[in-house]
PDB file of C-alpha atoms in Angstrom:
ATOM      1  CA  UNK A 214      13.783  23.401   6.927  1.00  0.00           C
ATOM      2  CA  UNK A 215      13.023  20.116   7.722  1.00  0.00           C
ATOM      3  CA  UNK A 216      15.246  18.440   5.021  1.00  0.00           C
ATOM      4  CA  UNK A 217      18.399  20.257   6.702  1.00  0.00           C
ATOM      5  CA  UNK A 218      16.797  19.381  10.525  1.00  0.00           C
ATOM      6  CA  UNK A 219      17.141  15.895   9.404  1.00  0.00           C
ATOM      7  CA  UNK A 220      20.955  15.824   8.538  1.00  0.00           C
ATOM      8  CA  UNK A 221      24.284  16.089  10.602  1.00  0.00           C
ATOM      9  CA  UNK A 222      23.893  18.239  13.199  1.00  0.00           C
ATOM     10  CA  UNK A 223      20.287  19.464  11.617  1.00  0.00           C
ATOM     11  CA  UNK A 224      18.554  18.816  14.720  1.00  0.00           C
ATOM     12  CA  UNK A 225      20.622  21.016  16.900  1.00  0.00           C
ATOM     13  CA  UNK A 226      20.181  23.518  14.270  1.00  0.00           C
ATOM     14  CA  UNK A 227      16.099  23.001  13.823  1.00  0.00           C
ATOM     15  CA  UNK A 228      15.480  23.224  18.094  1.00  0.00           C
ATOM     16  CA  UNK A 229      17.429  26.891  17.801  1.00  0.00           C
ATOM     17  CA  UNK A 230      15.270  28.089  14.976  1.00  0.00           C
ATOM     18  CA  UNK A 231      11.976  27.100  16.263  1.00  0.00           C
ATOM     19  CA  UNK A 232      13.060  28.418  20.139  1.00  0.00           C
ATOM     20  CA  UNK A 233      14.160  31.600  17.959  1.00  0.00           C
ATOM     21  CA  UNK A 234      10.249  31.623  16.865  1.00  0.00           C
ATOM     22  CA  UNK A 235       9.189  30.322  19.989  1.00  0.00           C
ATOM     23  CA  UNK A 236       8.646  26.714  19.918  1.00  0.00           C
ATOM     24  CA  UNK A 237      10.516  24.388  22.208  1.00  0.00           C
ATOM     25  CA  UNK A 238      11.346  21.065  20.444  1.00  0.00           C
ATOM     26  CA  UNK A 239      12.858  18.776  23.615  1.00  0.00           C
ATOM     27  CA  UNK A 240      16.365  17.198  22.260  1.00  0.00           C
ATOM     28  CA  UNK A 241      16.143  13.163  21.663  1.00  0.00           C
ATOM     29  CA  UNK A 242      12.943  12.495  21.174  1.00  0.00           C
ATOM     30  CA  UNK A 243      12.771  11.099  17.692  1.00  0.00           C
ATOM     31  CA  UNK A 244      16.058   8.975  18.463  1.00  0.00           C
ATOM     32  CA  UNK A 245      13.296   6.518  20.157  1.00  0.00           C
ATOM     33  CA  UNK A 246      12.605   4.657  17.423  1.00  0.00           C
ATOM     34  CA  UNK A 247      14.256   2.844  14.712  1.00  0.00           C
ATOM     35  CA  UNK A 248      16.083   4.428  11.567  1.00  0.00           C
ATOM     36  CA  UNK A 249      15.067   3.426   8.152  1.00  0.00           C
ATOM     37  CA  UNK A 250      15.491   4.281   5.269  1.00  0.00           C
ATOM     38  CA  UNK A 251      11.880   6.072   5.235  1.00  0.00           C
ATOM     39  CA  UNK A 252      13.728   8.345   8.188  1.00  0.00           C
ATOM     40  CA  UNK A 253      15.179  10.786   5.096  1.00  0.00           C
ATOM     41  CA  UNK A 254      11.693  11.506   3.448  1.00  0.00           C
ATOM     42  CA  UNK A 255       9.318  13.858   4.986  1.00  0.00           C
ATOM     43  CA  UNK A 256       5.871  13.201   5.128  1.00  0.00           C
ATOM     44  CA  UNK A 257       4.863  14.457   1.863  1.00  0.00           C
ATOM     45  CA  UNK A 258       8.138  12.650  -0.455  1.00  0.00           C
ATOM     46  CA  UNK A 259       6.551   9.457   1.548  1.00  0.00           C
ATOM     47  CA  UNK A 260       3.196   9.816   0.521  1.00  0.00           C
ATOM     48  CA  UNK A 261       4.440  10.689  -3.327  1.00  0.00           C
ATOM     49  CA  UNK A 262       6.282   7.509  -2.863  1.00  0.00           C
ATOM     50  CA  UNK A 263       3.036   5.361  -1.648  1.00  0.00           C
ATOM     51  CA  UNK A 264       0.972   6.944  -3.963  1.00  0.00           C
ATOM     52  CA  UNK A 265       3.112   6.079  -7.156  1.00  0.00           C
ATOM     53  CA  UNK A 266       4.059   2.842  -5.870  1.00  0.00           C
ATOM     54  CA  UNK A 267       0.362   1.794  -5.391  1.00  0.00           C
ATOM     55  CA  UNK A 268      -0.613   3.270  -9.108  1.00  0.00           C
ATOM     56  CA  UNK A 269       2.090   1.603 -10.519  1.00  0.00           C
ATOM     57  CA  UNK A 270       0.959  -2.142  -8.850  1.00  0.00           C
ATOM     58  CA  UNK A 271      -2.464  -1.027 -10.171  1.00  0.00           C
ATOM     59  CA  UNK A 272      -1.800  -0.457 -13.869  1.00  0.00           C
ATOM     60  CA  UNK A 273       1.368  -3.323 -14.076  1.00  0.00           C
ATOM     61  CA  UNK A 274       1.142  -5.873 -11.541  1.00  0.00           C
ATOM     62  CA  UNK A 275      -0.161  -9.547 -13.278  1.00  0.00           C
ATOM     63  CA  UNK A 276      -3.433 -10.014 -10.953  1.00  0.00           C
ATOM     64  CA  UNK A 277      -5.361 -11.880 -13.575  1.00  0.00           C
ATOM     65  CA  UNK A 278      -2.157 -13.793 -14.865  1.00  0.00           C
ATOM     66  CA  UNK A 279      -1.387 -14.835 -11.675  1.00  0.00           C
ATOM     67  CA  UNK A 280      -5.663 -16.295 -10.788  1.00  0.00           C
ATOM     68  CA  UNK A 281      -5.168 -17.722 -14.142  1.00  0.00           C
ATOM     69  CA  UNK A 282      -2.051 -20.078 -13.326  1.00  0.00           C
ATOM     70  CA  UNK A 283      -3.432 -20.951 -10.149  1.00  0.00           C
ATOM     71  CA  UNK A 284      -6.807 -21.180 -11.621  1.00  0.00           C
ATOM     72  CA  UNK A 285      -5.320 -23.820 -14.193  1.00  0.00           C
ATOM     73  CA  UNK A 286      -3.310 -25.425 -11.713  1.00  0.00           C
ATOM     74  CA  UNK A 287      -6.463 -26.058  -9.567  1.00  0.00           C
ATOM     75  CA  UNK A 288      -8.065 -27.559 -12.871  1.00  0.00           C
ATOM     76  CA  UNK A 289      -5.692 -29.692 -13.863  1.00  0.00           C
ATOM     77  CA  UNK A 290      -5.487 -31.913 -10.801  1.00  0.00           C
ATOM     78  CA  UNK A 291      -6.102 -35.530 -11.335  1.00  0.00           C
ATOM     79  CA  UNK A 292      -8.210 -35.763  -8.313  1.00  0.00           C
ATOM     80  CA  UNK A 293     -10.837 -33.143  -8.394  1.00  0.00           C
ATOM     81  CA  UNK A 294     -13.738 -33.952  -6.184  1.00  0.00           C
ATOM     82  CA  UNK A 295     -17.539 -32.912  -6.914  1.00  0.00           C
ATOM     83  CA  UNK A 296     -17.982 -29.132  -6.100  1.00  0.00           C
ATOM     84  CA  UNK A 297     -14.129 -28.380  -5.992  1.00  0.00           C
ATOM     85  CA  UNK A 298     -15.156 -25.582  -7.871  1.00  0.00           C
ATOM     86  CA  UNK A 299     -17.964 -24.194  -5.450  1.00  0.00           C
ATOM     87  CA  UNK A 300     -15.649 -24.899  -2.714  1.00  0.00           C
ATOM     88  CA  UNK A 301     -12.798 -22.593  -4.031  1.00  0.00           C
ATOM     89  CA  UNK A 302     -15.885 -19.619  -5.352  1.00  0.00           C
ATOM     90  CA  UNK A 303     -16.445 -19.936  -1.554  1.00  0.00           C
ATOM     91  CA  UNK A 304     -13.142 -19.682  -0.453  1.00  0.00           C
ATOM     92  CA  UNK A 305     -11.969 -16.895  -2.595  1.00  0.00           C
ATOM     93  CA  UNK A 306     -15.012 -15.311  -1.601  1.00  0.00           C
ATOM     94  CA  UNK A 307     -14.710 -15.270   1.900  1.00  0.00           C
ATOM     95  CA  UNK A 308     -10.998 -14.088   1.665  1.00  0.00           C
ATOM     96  CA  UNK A 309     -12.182 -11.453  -1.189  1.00  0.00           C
ATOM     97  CA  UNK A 310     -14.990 -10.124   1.795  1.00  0.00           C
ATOM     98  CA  UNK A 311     -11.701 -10.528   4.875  1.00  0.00           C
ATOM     99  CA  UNK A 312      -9.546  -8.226   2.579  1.00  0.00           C
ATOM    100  CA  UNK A 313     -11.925  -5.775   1.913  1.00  0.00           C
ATOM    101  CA  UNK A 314     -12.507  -5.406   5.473  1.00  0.00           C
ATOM    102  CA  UNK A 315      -9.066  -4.990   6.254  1.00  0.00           C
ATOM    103  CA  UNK A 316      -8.426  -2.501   3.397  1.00  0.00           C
ATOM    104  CA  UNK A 317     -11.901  -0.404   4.556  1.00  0.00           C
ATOM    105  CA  UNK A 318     -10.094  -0.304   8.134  1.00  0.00           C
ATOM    106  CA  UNK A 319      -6.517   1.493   6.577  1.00  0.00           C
ATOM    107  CA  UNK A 320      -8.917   3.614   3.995  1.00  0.00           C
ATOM    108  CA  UNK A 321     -11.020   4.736   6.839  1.00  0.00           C
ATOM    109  CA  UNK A 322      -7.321   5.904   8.930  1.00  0.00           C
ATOM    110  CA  UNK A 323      -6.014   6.966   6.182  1.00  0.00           C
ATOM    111  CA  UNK A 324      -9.153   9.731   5.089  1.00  0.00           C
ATOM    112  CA  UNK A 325      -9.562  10.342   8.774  1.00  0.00           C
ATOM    113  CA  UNK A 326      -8.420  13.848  10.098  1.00  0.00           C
ATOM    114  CA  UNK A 327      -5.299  14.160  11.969  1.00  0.00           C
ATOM    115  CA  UNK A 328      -7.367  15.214  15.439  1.00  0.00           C
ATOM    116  CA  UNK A 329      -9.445  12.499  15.071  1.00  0.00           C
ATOM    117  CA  UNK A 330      -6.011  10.104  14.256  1.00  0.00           C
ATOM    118  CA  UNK A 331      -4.569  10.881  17.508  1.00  0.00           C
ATOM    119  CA  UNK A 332      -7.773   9.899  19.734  1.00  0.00           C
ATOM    120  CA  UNK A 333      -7.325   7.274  22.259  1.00  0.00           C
ATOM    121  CA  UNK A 334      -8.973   4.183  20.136  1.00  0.00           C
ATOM    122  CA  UNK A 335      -7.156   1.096  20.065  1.00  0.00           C
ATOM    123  CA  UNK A 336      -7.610   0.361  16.849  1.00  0.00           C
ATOM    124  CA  UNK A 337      -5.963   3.777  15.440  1.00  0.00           C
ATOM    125  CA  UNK A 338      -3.232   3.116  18.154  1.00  0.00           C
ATOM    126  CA  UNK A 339      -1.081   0.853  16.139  1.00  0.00           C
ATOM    127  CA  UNK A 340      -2.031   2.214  12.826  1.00  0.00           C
ATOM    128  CA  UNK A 341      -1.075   5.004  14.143  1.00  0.00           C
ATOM    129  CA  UNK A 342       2.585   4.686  15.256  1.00  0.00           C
ATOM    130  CA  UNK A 343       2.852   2.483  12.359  1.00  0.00           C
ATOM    131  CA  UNK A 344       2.178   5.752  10.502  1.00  0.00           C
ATOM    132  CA  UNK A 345       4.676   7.532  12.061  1.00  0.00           C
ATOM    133  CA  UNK A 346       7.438   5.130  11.998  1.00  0.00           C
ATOM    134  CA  UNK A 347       7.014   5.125   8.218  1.00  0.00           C
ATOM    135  CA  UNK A 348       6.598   8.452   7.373  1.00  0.00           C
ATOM    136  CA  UNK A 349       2.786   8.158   6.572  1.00  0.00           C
ATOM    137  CA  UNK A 350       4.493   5.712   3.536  1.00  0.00           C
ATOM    138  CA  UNK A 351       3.509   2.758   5.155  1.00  0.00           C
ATOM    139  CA  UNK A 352      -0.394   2.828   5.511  1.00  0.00           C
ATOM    140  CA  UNK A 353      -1.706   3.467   2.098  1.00  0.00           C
ATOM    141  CA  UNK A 354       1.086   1.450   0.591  1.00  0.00           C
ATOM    142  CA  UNK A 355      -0.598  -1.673   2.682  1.00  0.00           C
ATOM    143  CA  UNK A 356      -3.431  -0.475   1.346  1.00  0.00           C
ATOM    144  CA  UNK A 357      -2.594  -0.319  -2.360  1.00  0.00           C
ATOM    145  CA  UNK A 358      -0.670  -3.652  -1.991  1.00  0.00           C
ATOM    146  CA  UNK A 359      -4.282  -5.421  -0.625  1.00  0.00           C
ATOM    147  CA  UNK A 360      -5.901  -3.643  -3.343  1.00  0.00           C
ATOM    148  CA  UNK A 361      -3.885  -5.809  -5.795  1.00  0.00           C
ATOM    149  CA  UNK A 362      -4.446  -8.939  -3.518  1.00  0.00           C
ATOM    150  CA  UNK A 363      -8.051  -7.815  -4.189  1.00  0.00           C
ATOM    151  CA  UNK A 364      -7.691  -7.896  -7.552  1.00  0.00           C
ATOM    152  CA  UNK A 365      -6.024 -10.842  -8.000  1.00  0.00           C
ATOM    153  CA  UNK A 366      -9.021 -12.576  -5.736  1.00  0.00           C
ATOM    154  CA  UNK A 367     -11.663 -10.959  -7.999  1.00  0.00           C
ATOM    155  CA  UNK A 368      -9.780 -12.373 -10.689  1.00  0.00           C
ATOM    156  CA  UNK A 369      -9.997 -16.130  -9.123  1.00  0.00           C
ATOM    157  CA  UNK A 370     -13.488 -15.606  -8.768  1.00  0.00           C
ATOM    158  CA  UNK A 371     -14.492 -14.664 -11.912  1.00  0.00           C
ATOM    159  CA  UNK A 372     -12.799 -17.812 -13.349  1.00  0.00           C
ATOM    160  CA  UNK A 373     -14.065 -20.233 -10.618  1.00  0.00           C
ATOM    161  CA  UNK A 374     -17.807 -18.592 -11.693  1.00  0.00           C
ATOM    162  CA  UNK A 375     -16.869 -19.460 -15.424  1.00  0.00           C
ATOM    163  CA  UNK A 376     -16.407 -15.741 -15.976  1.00  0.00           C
ATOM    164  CA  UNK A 377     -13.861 -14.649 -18.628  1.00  0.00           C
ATOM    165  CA  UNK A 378     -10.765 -12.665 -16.973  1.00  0.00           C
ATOM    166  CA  UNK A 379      -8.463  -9.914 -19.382  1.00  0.00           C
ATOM    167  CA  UNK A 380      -4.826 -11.651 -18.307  1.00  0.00           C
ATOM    168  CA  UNK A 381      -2.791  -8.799 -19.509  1.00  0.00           C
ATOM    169  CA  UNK A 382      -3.218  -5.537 -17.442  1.00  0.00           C
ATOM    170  CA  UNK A 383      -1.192  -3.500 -19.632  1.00  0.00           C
ATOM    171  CA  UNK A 384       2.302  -4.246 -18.973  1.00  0.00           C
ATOM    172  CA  UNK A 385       3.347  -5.826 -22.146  1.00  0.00           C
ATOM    173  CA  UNK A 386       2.193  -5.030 -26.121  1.00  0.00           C
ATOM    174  CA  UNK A 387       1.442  -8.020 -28.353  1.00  0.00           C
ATOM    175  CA  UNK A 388       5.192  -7.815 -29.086  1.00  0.00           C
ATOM    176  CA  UNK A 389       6.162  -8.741 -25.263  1.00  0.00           C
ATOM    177  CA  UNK A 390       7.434  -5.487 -24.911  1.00  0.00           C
ATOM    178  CA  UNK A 391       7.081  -3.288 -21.574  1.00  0.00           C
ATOM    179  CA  UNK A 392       4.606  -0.509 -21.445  1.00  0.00           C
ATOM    180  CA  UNK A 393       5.046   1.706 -18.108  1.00  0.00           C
ATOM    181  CA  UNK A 394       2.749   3.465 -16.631  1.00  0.00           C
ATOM    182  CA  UNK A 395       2.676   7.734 -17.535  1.00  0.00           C
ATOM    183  CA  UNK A 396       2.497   8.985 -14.075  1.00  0.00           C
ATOM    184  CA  UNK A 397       3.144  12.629 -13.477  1.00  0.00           C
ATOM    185  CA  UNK A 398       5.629  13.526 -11.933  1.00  0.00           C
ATOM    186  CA  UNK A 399       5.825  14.370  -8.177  1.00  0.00           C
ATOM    187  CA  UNK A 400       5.032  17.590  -6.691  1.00  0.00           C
ATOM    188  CA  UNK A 401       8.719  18.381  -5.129  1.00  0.00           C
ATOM    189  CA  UNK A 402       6.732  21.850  -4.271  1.00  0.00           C
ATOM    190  CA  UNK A 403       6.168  20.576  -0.983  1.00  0.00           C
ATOM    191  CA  UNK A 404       9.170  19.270   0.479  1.00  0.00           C
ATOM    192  CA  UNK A 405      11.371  22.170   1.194  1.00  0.00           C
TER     193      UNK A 405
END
């Protein structure tokens, strides 16, 4: 129903059967906002979409390659002054504590319930809209992307601390050649 609301004429359509049932649907609304190309999901292909985009960056993205090169980089500098080192654990650390904070504030929106979502706090405001603009696709998938930044900060830490850091998450065998990730497929159960 709301696949065929959303194309030519589907609007129309959509206001007639819910008035039919006995919900009123004003016309124009929606047409508020900007079109992307989140506008054709619904809700629940966007959160597939998130979901598998974020497990994906978990399992393939090259956190601890990348800390490594910069790590190196950092190291190989001519100039290094006495507690350089310290310096950048401090650094990475305060970022590391910044980007958890951030990520706790889209976790905490994102588990919250939908009532509680649409309260008056100014915080949940933006999220909010931001939500709705992207089809509930754009929340979690800021939050999966800062879980990789986290990653890759943990990863810079760990080497600044003289910790060893695993530099291949997966992606490739010892032959160079791509491994992807066995995700399940989506649940298209839900979208009709």
């Amino acid at each position: 129903l709301l696949r065929r609301g959303k194309g030519k004429n589907g609007g129309t359509d959509l206001r007639q059967k819910l008035e039919a049932v006995g919900l009123v649907l004003p016309p124009g609304r929606r047409k508020a906002t900007s079109v992307s190309m989140l506008t054709s999901l619904v809700e629940a292909e966007a959160q597939d979409l998130a979901n598998q985009f974020t497990k994906v960056c978990q399992a393939i993205f090259p956190s601890g390659e990348l800390a490594h090169s910069t790590f190196q980089s950092r190291e190989s500098m001519q100039h290094r002054r006495p507690g350089e080192r310290e310096e950048l654990q401090r650094s990475v650390q305060a970022s590391l504590n910044l980007a958890g904070e951030f990520r706790e504030m889209l976790e905490r929106y994102m588990t919250q319930e939908v009532a509680d979502r649409n309260s008056a706090d100014i915080q949940l405001t933006g999220l909010r809209s931001f939500s709705l603009i992207t089809h509930s696709f754009g929340v979690p998938t800021i939050s999966g992307v800062m879980s990789v930044f986290q990653n890759y900060l943990s990863a810079l830490l760990a080497l600044a601390s003289g910790l060893p850091v695993a530099t291949n998450n997966t992606a490739t065998d010892e032959y160079g050649q791509a491994h992807y990730v066995d995700m399940p497929p989506p649940n298209h159960s839900h979208y009709s």
